[in-house]
CSV table of C-alpha atoms in Angstrom, one decimal:
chain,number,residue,atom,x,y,z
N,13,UNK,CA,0.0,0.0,0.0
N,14,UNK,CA,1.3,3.5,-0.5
N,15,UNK,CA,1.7,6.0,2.5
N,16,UNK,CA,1.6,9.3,2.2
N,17,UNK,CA,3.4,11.8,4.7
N,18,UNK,CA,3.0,15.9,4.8
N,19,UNK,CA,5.3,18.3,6.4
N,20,UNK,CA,4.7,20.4,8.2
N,21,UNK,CA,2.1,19.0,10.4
N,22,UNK,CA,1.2,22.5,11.0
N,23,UNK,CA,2.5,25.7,11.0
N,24,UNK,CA,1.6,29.5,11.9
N,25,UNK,CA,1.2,32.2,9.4
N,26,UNK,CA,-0.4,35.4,8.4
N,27,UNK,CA,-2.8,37.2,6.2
N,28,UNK,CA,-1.1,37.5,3.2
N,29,UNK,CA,1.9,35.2,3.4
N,30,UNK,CA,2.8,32.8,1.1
N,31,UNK,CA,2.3,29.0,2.3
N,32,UNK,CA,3.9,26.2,1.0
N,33,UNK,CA,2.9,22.2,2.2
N,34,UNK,CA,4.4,19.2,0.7
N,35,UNK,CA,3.5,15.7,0.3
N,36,UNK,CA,5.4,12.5,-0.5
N,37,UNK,CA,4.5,9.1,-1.8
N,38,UNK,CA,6.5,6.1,-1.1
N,39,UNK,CA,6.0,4.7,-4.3
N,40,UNK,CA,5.5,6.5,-7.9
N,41,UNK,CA,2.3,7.7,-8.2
N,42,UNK,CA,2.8,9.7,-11.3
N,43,UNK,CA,0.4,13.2,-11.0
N,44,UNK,CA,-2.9,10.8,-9.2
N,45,UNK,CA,-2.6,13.4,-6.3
N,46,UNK,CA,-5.5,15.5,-4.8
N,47,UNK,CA,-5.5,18.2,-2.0
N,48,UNK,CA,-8.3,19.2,0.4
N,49,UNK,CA,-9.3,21.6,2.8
N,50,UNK,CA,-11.3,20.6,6.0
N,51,UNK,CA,-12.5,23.5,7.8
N,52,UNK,CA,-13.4,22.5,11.7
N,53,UNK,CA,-16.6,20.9,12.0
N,54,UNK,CA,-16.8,20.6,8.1
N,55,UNK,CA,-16.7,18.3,5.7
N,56,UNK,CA,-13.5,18.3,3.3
N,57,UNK,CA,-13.7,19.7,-0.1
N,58,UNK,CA,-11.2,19.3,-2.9
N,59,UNK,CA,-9.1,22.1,-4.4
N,60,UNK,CA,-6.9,20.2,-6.5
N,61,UNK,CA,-6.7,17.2,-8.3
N,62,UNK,CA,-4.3,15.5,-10.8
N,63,UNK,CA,-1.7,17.2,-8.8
N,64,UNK,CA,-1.6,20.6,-10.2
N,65,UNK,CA,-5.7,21.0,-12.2
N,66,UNK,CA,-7.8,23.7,-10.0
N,67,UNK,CA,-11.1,22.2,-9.1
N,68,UNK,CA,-14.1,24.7,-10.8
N,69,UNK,CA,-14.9,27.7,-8.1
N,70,UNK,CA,-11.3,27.4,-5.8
N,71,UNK,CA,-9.5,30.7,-6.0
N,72,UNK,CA,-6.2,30.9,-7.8
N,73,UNK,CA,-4.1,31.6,-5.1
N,74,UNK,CA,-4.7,27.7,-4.6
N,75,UNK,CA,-2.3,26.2,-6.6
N,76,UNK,CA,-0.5,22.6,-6.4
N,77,UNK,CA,2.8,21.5,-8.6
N,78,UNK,CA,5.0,17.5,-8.0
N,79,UNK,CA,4.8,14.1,-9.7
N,80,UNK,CA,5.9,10.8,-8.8
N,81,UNK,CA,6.4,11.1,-5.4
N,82,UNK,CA,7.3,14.7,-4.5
N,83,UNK,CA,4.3,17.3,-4.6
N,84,UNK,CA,3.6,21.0,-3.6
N,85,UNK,CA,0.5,22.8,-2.4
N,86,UNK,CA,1.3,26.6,-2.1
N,87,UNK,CA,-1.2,29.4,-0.9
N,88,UNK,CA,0.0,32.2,-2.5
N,89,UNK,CA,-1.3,35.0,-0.3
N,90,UNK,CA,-3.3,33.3,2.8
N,91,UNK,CA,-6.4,35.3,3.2
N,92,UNK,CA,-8.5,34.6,6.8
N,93,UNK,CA,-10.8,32.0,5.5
N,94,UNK,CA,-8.0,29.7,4.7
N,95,UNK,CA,-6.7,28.8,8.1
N,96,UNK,CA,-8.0,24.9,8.1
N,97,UNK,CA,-6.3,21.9,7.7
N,98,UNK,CA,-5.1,20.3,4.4
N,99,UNK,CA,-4.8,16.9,3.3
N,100,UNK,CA,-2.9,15.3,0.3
N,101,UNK,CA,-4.4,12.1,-0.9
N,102,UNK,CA,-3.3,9.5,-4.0
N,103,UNK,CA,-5.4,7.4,-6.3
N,104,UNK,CA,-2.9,5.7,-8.2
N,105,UNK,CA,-4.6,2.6,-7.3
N,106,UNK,CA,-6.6,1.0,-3.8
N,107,UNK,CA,-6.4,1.7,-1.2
N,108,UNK,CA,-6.5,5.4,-1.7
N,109,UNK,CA,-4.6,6.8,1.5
N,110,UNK,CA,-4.3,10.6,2.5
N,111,UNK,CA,-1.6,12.3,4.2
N,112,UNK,CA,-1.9,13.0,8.3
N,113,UNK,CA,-2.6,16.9,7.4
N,114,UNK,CA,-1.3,20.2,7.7
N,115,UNK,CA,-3.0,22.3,9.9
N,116,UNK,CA,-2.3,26.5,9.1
N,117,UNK,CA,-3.2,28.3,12.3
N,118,UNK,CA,-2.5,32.1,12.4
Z,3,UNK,CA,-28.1,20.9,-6.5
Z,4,UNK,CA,-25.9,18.2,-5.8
Z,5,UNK,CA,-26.7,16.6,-2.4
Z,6,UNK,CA,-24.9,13.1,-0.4
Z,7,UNK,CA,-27.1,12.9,2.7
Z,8,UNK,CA,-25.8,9.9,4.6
Z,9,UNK,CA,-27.7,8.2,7.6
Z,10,UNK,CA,-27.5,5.1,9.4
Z,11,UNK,CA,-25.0,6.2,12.3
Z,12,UNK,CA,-25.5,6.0,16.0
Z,13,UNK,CA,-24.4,4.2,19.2
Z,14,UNK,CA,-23.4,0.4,18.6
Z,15,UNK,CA,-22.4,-1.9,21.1
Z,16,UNK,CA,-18.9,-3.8,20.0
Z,17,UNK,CA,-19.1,-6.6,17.7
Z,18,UNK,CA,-22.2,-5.8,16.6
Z,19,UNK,CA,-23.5,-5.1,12.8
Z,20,UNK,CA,-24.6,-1.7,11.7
Z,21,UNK,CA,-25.7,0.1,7.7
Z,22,UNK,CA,-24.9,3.2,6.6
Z,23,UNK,CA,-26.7,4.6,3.8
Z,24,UNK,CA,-26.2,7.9,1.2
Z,25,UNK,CA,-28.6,9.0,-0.4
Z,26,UNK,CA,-27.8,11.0,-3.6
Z,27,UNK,CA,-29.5,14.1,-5.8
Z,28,UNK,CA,-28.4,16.3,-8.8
Z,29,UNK,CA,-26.2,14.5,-10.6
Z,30,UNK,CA,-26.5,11.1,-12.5
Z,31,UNK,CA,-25.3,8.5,-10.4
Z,32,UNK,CA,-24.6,6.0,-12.3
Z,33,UNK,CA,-21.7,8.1,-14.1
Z,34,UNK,CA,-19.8,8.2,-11.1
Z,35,UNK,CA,-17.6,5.9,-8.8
Z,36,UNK,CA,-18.8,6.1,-5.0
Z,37,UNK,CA,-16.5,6.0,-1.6
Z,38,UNK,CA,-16.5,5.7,2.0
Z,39,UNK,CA,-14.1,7.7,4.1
Z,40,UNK,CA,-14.2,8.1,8.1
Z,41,UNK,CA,-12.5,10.5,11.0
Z,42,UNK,CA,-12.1,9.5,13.9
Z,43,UNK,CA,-12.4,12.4,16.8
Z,44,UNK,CA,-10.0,14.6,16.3
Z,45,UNK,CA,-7.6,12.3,13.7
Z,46,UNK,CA,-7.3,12.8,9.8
Z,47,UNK,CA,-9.2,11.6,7.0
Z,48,UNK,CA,-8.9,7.6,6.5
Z,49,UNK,CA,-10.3,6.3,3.1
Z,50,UNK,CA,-12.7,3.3,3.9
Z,51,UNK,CA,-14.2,2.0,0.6
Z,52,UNK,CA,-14.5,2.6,-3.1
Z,53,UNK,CA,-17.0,1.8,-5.7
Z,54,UNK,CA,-16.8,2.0,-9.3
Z,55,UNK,CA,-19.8,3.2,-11.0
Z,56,UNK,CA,-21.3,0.0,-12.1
Z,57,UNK,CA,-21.2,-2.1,-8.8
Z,58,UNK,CA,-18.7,-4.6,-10.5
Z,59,UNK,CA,-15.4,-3.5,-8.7
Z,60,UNK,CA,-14.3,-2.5,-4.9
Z,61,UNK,CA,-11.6,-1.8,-2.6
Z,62,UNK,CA,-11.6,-1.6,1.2
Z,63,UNK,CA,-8.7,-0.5,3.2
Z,64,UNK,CA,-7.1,-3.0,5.3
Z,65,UNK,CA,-8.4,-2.0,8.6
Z,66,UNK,CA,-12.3,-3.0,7.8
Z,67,UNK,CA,-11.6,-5.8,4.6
Z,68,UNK,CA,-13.3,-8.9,5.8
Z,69,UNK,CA,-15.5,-6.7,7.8
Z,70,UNK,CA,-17.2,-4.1,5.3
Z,71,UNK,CA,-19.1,-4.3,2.3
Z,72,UNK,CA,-19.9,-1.5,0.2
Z,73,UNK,CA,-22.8,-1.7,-2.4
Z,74,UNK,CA,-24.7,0.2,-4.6
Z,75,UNK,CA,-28.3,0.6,-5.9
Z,76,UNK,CA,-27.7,2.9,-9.1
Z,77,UNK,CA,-31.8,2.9,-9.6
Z,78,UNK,CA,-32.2,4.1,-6.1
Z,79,UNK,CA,-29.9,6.3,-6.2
Z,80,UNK,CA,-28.1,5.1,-3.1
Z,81,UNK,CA,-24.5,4.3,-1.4
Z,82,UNK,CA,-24.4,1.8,1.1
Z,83,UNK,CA,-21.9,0.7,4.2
Z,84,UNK,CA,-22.8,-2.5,5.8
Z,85,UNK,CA,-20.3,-3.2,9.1
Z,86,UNK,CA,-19.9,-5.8,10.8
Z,87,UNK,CA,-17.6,-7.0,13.9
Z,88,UNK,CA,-17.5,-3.3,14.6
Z,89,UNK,CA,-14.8,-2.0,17.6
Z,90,UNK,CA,-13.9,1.0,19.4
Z,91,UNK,CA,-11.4,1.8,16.4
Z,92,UNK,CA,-14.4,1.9,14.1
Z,93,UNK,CA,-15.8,5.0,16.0
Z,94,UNK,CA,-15.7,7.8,13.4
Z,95,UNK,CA,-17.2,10.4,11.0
Z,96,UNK,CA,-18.3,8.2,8.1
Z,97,UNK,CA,-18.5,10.4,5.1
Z,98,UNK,CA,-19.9,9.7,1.5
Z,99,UNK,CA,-18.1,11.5,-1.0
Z,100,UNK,CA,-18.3,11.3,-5.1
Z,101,UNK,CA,-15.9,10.2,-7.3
Z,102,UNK,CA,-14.9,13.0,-10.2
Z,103,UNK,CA,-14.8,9.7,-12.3
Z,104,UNK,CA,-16.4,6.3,-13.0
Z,105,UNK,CA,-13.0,5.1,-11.2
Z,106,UNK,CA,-10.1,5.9,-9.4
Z,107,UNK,CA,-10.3,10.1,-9.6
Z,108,UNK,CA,-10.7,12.7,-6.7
Z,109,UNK,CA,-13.5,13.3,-4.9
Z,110,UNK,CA,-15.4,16.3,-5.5
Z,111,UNK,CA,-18.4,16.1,-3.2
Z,112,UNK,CA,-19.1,14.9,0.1
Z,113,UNK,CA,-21.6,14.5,2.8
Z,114,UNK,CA,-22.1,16.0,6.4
Z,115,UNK,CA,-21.1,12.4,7.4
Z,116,UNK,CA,-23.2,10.4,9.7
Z,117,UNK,CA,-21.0,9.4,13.5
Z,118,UNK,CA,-20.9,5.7,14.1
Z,119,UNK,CA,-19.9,5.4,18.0
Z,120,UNK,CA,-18.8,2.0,19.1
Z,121,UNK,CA,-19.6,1.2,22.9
Z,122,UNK,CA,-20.4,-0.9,25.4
């Protein structure tokens, strides 16, 4: 099965800084990478999938980059309703697997 | 609108056999692959079960194979979780998401999730 990891596991940031989480596979998994946001309380929605394609309605400061098993998610300036936690997650094949999260706190 | 409305959670004694149901709206079911995932209180996001969008193929993750079995009623519109043997590590969020696909994409909508607590 492929594991995912993330780093940070959180970190603290400001209105307007630039925000970069990354994700590795231990296995190739070409581009089948997705990221989501989970805001407390809330269910998770997608941002990006196929590693770096903008899901319809997320702002572009959203944006994710990485293939086989090194990928990017970078927030390029964090505005106030971003401060959730966000989760990388493959589907090369099953079992899917997401990463333990990144959670941006102010 | 597109709508995932799961049900079926609640307070279940351990071992014990419970069905979780997701009822869909707004979008043609049948196009689209169908999975489980669950969150424990206060953990991440573990992916549970997939569906493709014909019935005809699965996956479970390791930690309920054997002891979950996803299905499908594509007239009915619905998503199903049958669990049995349920334990305190089953206790969770169980959320119904769509699959962008028929198989294997992202998922692109999900449900409020229905909590399955596991107790004596």
């Amino acid at each position: 099965d492929i594991q995912m990891t993330q780093s940070p596991s959180s970190l603290s940031a400001s209105v307007g800084d630039r925000v970069t989480i990354t994700c590795q596979a231990n296995h190739d998994i070409n581009n089948y990478l997705n990221w989501y946001q989970q805001k407390p309380g809330r269910a998770p929605e997608l941002l990006i999938y196929d590693a770096s394609k903008l899901q319809t309605g997320v702002p572009l400061r959203f944006s994710g980059s990485g293939s086989g098993t090194h990928f990017t998610f970078t927030i390029s300036s964090l505005q106030p309703e971003d401060f959730a936690t966000y989760y990388c997650q493959h589907y090369d094949y099953l079992p899917y697997s997401f990463g333990p999260g990144t959670k941006v706190e102010i | 609108e597109v709508q995932l409305v799961e049900s079926g959670g609640g307070l279940v004694q351990p071992g014990k056999s419970l069905r979780l149901s997701c009822a869909t709206s707004g979008f043609r079911f049948h196009d689209h692959a169908m999975h489980w995932v669950r969150q424990a209180p206060g953990k991440g996001l573990e992916w549970v079960s997939g569906i493709n969008w014909n019935g005809n193929t699965e996956g479970y993750a390791d930690s309920v194979k054997g002891r979950f079995t996803i299905s499908r009623d594509n007239d009915k519109r619905f998503l199903y979780l049958q669990m049995s043997s349920l334990g305190g590590d089953d206790t969770a969020l169980y959320f119904c998401a769509r699959d962008r696909t028929s198989w294997l994409g992202a998922l692109d909508i999900w449900g409020h999730g229905t909590m399955v607590t596991v107790s004596s």
